[in-house]
Short mmCIF file of C-alpha atoms in Angstrom, two decimals:
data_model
loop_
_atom_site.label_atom_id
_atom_site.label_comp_id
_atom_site.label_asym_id
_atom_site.label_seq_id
_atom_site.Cartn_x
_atom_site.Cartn_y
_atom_site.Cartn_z
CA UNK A 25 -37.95 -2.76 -4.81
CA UNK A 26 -37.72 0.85 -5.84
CA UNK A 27 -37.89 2.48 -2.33
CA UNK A 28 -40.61 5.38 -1.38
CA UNK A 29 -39.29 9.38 -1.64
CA UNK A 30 -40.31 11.62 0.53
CA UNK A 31 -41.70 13.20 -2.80
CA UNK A 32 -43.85 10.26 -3.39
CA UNK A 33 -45.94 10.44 -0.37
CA UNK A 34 -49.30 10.26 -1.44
CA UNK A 35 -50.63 11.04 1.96
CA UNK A 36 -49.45 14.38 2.07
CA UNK A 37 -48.40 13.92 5.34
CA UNK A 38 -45.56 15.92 6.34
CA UNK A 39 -41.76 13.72 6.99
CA UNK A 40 -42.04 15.59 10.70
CA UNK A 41 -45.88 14.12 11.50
CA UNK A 42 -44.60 10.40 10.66
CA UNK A 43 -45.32 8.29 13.45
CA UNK A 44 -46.70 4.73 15.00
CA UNK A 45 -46.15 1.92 17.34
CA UNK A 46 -45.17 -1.68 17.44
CA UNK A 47 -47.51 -4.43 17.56
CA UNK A 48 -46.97 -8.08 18.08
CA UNK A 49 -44.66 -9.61 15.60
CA UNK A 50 -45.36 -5.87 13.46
CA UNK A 51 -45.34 -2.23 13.67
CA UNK A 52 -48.40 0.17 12.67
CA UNK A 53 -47.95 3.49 11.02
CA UNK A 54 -50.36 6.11 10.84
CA UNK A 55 -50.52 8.81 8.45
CA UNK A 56 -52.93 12.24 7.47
CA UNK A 57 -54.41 9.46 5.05
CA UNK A 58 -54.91 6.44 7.14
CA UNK A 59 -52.72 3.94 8.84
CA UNK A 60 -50.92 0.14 7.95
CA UNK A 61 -49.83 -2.46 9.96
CA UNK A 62 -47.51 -4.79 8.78
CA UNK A 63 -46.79 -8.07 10.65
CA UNK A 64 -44.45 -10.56 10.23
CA UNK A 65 -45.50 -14.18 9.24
CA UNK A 66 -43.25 -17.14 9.95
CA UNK A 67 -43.00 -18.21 6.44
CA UNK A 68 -40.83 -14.51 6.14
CA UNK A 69 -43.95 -12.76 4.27
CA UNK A 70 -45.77 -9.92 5.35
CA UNK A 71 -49.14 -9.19 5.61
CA UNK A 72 -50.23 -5.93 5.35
CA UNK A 73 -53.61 -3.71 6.04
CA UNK A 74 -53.89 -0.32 4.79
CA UNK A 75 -56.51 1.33 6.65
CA UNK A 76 -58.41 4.52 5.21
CA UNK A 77 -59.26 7.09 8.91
CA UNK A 78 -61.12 10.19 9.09
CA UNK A 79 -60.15 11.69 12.43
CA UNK A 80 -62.41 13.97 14.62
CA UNK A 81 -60.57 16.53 13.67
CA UNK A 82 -61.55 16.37 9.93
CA UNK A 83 -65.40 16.89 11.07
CA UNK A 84 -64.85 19.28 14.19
CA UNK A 85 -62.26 22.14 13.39
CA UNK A 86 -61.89 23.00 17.22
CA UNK A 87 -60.48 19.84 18.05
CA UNK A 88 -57.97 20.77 16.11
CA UNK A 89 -56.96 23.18 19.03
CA UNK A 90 -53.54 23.16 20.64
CA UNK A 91 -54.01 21.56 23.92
CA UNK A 92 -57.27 19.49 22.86
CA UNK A 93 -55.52 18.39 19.93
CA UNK A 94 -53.69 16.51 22.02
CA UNK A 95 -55.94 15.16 24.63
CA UNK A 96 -57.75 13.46 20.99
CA UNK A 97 -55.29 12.36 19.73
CA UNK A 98 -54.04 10.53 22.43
CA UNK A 99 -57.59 8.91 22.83
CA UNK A 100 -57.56 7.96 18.59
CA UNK A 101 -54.05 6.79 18.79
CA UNK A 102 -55.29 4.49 21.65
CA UNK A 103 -58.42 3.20 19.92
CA UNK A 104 -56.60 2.24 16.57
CA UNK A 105 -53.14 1.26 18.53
CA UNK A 106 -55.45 -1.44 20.82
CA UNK A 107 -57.75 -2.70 17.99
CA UNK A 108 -54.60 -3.06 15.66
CA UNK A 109 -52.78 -4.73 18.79
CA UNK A 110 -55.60 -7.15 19.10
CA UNK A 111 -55.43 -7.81 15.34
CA UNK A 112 -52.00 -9.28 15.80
CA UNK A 113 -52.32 -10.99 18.54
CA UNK A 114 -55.15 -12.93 16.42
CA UNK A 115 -53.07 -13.41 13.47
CA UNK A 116 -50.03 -14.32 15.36
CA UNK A 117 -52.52 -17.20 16.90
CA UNK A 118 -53.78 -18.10 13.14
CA UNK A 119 -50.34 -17.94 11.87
CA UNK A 120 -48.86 -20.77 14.38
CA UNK A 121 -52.15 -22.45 13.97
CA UNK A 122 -51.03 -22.34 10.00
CA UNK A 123 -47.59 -24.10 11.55
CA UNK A 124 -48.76 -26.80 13.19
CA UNK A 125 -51.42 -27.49 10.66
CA UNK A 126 -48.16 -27.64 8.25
CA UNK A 127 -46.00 -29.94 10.25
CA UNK A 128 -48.92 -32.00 11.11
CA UNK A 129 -49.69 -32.09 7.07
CA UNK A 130 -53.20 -30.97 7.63
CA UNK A 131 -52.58 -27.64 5.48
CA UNK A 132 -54.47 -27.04 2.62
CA UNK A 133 -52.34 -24.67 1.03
CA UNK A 134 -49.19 -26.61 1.92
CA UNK A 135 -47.20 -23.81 2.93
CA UNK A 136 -48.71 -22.64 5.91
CA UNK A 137 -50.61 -19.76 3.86
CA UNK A 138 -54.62 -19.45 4.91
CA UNK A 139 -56.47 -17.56 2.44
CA UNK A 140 -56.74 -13.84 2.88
CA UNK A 141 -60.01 -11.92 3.67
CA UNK A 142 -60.54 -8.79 3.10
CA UNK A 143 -59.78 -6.60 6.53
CA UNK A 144 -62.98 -5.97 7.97
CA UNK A 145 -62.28 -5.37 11.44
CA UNK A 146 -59.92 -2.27 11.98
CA UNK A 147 -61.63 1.29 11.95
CA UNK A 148 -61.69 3.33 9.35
CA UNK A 149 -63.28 5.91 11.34
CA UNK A 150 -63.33 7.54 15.33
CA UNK A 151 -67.02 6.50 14.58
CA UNK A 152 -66.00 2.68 13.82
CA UNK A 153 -62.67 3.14 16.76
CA UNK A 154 -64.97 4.13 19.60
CA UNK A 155 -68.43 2.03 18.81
CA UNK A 156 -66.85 -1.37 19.61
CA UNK A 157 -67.84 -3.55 22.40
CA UNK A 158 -64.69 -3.63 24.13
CA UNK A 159 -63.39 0.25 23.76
CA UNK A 160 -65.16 1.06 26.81
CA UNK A 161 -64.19 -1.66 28.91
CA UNK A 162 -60.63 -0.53 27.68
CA UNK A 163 -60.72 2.73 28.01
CA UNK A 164 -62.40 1.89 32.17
CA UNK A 165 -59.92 -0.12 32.45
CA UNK A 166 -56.76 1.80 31.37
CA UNK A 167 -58.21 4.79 33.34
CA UNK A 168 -58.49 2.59 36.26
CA UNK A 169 -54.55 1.67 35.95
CA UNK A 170 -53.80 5.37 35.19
CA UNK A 171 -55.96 6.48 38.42
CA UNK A 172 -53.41 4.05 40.54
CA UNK A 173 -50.10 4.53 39.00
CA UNK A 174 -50.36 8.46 38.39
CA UNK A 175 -52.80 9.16 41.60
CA UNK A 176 -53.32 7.10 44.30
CA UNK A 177 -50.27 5.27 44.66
CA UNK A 178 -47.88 8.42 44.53
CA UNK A 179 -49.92 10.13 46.79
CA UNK A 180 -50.45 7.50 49.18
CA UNK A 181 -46.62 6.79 49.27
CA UNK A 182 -45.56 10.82 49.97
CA UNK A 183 -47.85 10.72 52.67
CA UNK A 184 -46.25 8.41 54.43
CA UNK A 185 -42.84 9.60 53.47
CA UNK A 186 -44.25 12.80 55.41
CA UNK A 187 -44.59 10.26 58.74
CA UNK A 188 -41.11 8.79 58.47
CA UNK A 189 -38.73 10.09 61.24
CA UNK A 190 -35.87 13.08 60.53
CA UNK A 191 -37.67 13.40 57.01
CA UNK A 192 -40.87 14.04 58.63
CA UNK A 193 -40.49 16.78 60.92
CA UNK A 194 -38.02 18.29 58.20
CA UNK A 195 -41.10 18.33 56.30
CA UNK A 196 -43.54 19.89 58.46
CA UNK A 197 -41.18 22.42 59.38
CA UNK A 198 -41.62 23.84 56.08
CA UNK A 199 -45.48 25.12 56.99
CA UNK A 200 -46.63 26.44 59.87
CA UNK A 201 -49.79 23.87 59.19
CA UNK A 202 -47.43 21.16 58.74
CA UNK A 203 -46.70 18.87 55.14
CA UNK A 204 -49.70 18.42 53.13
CA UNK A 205 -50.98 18.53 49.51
CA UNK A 206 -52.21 21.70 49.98
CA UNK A 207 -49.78 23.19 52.85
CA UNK A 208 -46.75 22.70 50.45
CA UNK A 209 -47.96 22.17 47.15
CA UNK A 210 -44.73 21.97 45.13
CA UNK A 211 -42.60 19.88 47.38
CA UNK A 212 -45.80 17.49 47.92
CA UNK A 213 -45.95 17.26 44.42
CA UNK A 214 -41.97 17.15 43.43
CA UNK A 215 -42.24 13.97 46.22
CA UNK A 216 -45.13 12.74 44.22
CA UNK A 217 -43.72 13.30 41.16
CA UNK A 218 -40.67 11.19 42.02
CA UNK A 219 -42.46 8.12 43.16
CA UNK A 220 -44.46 8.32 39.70
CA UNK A 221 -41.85 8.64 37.65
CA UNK A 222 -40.33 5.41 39.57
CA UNK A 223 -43.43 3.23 39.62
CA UNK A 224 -43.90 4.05 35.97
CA UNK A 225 -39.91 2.92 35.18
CA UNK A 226 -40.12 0.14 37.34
CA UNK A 227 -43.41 -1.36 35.76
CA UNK A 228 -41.57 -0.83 32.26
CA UNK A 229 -38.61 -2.24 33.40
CA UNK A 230 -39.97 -5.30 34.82
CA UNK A 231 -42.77 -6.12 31.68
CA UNK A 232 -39.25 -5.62 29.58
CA UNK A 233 -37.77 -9.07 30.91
CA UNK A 234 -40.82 -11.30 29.36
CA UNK A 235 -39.50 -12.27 25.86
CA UNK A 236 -42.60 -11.29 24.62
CA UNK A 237 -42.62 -8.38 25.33
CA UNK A 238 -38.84 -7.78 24.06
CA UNK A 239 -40.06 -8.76 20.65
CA UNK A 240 -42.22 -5.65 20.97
CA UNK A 241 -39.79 -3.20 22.21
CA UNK A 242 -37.84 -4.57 19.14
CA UNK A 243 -40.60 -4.11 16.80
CA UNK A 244 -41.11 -0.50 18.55
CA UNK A 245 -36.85 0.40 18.44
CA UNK A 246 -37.60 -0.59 14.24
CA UNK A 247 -40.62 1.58 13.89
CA UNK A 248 -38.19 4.42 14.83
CA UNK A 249 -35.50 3.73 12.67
CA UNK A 250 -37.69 3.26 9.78
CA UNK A 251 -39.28 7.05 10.49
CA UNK A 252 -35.55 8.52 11.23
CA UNK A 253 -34.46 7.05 8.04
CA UNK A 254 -37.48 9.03 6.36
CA UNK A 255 -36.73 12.19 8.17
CA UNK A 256 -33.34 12.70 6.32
CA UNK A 257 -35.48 13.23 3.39
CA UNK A 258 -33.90 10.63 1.33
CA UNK A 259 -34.79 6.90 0.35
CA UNK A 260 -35.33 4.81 2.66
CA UNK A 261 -33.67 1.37 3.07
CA UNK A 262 -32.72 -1.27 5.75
CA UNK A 263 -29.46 -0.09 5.90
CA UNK A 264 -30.13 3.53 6.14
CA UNK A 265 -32.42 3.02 9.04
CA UNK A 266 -30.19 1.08 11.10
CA UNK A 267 -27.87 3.67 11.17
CA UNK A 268 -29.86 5.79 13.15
CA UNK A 269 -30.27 5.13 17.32
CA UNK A 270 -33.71 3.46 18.67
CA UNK A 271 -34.82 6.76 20.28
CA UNK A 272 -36.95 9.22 19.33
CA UNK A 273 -38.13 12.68 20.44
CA UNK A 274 -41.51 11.93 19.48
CA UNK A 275 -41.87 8.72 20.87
CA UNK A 276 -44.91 7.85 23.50
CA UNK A 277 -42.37 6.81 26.21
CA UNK A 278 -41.36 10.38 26.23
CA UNK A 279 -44.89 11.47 26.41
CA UNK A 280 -45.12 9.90 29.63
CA UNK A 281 -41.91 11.26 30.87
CA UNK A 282 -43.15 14.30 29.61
CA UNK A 283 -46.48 13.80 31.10
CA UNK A 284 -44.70 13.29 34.85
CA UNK A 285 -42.69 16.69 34.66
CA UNK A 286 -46.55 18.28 33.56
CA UNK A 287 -48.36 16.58 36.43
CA UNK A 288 -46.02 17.76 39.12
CA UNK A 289 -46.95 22.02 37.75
CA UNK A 290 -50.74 21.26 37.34
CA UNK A 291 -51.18 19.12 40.39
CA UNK A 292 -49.67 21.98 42.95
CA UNK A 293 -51.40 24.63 41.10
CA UNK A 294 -54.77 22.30 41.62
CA UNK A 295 -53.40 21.65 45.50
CA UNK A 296 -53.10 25.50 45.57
CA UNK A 297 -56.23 26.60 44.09
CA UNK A 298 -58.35 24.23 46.42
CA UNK A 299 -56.74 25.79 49.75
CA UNK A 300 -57.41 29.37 48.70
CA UNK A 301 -61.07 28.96 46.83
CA UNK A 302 -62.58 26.35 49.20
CA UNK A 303 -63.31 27.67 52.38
CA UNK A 304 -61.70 25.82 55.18
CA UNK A 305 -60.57 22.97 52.88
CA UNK A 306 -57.24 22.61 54.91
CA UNK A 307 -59.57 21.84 57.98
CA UNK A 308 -61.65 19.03 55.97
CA UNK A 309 -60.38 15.53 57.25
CA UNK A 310 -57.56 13.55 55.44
CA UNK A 311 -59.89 11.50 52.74
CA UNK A 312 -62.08 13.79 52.40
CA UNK A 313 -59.45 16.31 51.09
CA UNK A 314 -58.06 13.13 48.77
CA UNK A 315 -61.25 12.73 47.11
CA UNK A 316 -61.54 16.09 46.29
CA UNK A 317 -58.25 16.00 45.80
CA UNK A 318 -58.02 12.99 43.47
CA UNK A 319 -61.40 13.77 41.68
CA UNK A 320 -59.41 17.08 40.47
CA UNK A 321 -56.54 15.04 39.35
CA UNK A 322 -58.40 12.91 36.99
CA UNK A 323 -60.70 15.91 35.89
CA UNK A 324 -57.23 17.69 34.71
CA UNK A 325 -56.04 14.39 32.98
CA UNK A 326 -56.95 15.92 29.68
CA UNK A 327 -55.45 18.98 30.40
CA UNK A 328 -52.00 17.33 31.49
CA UNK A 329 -52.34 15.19 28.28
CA UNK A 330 -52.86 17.71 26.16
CA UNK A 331 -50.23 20.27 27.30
CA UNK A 332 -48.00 17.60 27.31
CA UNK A 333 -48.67 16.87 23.88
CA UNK A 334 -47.86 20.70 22.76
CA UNK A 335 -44.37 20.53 24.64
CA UNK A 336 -43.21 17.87 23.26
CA UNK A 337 -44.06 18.59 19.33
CA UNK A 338 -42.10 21.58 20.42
CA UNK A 339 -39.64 20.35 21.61
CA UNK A 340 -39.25 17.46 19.43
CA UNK A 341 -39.16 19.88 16.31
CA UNK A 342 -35.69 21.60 18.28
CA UNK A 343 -33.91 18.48 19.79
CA UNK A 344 -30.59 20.10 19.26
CA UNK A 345 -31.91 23.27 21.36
CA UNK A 346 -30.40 22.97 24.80
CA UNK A 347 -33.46 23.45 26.81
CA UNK A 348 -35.48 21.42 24.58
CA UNK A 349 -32.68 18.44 24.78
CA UNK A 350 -32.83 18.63 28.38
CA UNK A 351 -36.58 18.54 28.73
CA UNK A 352 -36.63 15.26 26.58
CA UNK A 353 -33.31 14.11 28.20
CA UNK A 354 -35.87 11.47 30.37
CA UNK A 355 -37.98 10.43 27.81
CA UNK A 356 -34.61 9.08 26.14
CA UNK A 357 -33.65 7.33 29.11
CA UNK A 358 -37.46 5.58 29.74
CA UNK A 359 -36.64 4.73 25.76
CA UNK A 360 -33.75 2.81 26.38
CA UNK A 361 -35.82 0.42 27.95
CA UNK A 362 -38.96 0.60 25.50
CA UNK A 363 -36.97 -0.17 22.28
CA UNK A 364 -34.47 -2.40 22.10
CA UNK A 365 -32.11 -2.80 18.80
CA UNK A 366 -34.06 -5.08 16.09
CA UNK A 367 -33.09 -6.79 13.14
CA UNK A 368 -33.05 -6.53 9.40
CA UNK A 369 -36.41 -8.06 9.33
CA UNK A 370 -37.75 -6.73 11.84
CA UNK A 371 -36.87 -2.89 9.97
CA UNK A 372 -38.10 -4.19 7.12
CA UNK A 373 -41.50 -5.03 8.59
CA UNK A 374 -41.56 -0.84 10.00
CA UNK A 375 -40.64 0.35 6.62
CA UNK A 376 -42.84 -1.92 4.33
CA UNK A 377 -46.20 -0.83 6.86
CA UNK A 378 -44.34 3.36 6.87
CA UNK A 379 -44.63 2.87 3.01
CA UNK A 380 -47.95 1.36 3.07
CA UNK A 381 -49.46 4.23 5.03
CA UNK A 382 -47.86 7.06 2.80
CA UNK A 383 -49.06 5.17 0.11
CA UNK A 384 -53.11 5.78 1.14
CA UNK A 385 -54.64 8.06 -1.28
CA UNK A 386 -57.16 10.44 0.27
CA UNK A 387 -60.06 8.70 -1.68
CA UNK A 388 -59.44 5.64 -0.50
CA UNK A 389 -62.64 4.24 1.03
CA UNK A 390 -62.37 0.73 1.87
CA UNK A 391 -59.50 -1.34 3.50
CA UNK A 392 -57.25 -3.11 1.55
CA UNK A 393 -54.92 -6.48 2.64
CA UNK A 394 -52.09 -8.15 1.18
CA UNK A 395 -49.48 -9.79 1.89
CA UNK A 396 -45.58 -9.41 0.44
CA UNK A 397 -42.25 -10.93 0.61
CA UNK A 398 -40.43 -7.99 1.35
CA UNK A 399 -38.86 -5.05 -0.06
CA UNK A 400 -37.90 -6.53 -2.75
CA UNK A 401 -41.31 -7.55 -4.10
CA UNK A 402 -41.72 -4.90 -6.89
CA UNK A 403 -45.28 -6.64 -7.81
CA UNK A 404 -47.12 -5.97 -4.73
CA UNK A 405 -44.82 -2.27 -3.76
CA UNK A 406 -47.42 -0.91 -1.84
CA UNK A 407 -45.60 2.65 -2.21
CA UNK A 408 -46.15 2.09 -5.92
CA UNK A 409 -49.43 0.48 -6.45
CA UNK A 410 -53.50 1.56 -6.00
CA UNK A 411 -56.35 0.02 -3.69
CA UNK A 412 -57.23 -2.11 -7.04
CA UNK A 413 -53.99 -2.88 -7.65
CA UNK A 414 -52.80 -4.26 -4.32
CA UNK A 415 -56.02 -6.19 -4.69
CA UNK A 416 -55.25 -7.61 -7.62
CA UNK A 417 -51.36 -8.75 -7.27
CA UNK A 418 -51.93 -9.86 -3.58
CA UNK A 419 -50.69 -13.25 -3.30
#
């Protein structure tokens, strides 16, 4: 198959704003236009859903604001990265149903191939993202996780690093008041900082020994090949992306890094602010000061997020800048354990869904599905072909 130029990107999305994230047995890639996920059956075909989106952004112009750009984005990205996760999980699930429906000669279709149906259940909208049942379970949830990775548990763990012997007294010998949040705001918060950084690696590290989830990382190592392939402006192909490393400065493992180093500056500044503006708030006992203390942690979330955000699209733009290469140094290493090196199907899956999502014209109203044998299948190219088209040769 004729492979997709940078100059045929019908998007319009800029090589540098090329992004996405692995899925079960897939990858999705988002573009200005839309997104596509491509998955992997076990016949060796791929289906793949081309998804017309109309961001926020496109209806409110201030969200398009550095900072709350961000903070958005992060929330889209996580509405149309969990709905397209569950999608896969579901047709992983159909697709060994298909199996064992094959080997137990039950099959229909004989080669393990249900019939296709339109996609239906993906949003093609924030509207359609944020209106389903479960999105605000998820998003309770996921706050809820967030709250006791980034919040409670780092603060509950430097406070009793502040109680151990030697390092205690050390530490109160700092303030005249003694360690504390809002005594010594940045070492309280470097401490802090630390122990999220390490409960964040360690949760990574330990999810990253289910095979499962190793097919992911996989998946999520080929989704940045495919986009580093595409950012040397030239064809892309198998081989060309697996030259290229796994990592990536704009990956959303560095985000997180990035997010740490963030949290530590905004969380003494809040420690800071509440000692001097609220009147004998170093007096107030222990909890109480964490609950205020907390409740302004999770108000600034956003903020965090969004700043975040800003630094690293700076950064990521200047990787060979020495500052910027150190400030993403971490994110790399947190990488090394979210992507792992995938195979020549598994890039092919990242580049077939990367040319699927270029390939969404901005009139595009309705989702499209299809499925493909690879590459090579110049009949159903979806860099090549229209909606109607992609309707009409799917197989």
């Amino acid at each position: 198959m004729p492979q997709s130029a940078p100059h045929e990107n019908v998007s319009g999305t800029p090589i540098l704003e090329m992004g996405g994230q692995a899925v079960i047995e897939g990858v999705l890639m988002r573009s200005r236009t839309g997104y596509a996920v491509g998955l992997r059956r076990s016949t060796g075909a791929i289906i793949v859903r081309q998804v017309p989106y109309q961001p926020l952004a496109r209806k409110w112009a201030f969200l398009k604001l550095p900072i709350i750009r961000g903070a958005v984005a992060l929330v889209e990205m996580m509405a149309i990265g969990t709905r397209s996760l569950r999608w896969s999980a579901e047709e992983f699930e159909k697709d060994l149903a298909r199996q064992e429906a094959n080997h137990a000669g039950t099959d229909p279709h004989g080669e393990g191939e249900a019939e296709e149906k339109p996609a239906t259940n993906l949003p093609t909208s924030a509207k359609d993202a944020y209106k389903h049942a479960g999105f605000v379970g998820m998003i309770l949830l996921s706050l809820a996780i967030v709250v006791l990775m980034v919040v409670i548990a780092p603060n509950v763990l430097t406070t009793l690093v502040g109680k151990l012997p030697v390092i205690g007294p050390w530490l109160d010998s700092l303030h005249p008041m003694g360690f504390a949040e809002e005594n010594t705001p940045i070492v309280y918060n470097l401490i802090a900082g630390s122990f999220r950084a390490m409960i964040l690696f360690l949760y990574v590290w330990v999810i990253s020994w289910n095979s499962d989830i190793k097919r992911v990382f996989e998946y999520h190592g080929a989704e940045h090949k495919a986009v580093l392939a595409l950012e040397e402006g030239r064809e892309v192909t198998v081989a060309r992306a697996q030259a290229h490393d796994t990592l990536h400065p704009r990956c959303g493992t560095t985000f997180i890094a990035v997010v740490v180093f963030v949290s530590i500056v905004f969380f003494a500044l809040i420690a800071a602010f509440l000692s001097t503006r609220i009147s004998g708030f170093p007096d107030f006992p222990y909890w109480e000061k964490k609950l205020i203390t907390f409740g302004s942690h999770i108000l600034a979330l956003p903020l965090v997020a969004g700043t975040a955000f800003e630094l690293m699209k700076f950064c990521a733009r200047r990787p060979k800048n020495p500052i910027c290469a150190a400030f993403l140094w971490p994110g790399y290493k947190f990488q090394r354990i979210t992507t792992r090196p995938p195979d020549d199907t598994q890039v092919e899956v990242a580049i077939v869904a990367m040319l699927a999502a270029l390939a969404i014209p901005t009139d595009m109203k309705d989702p499209a599905e299809y499925v493909v044998r690879g590459l090579e299948d110049d009949e159903s190219s979806p860099a090549y072909k229209s909606k109607a088209s992609l309707q009409e040769a799917a197989i």
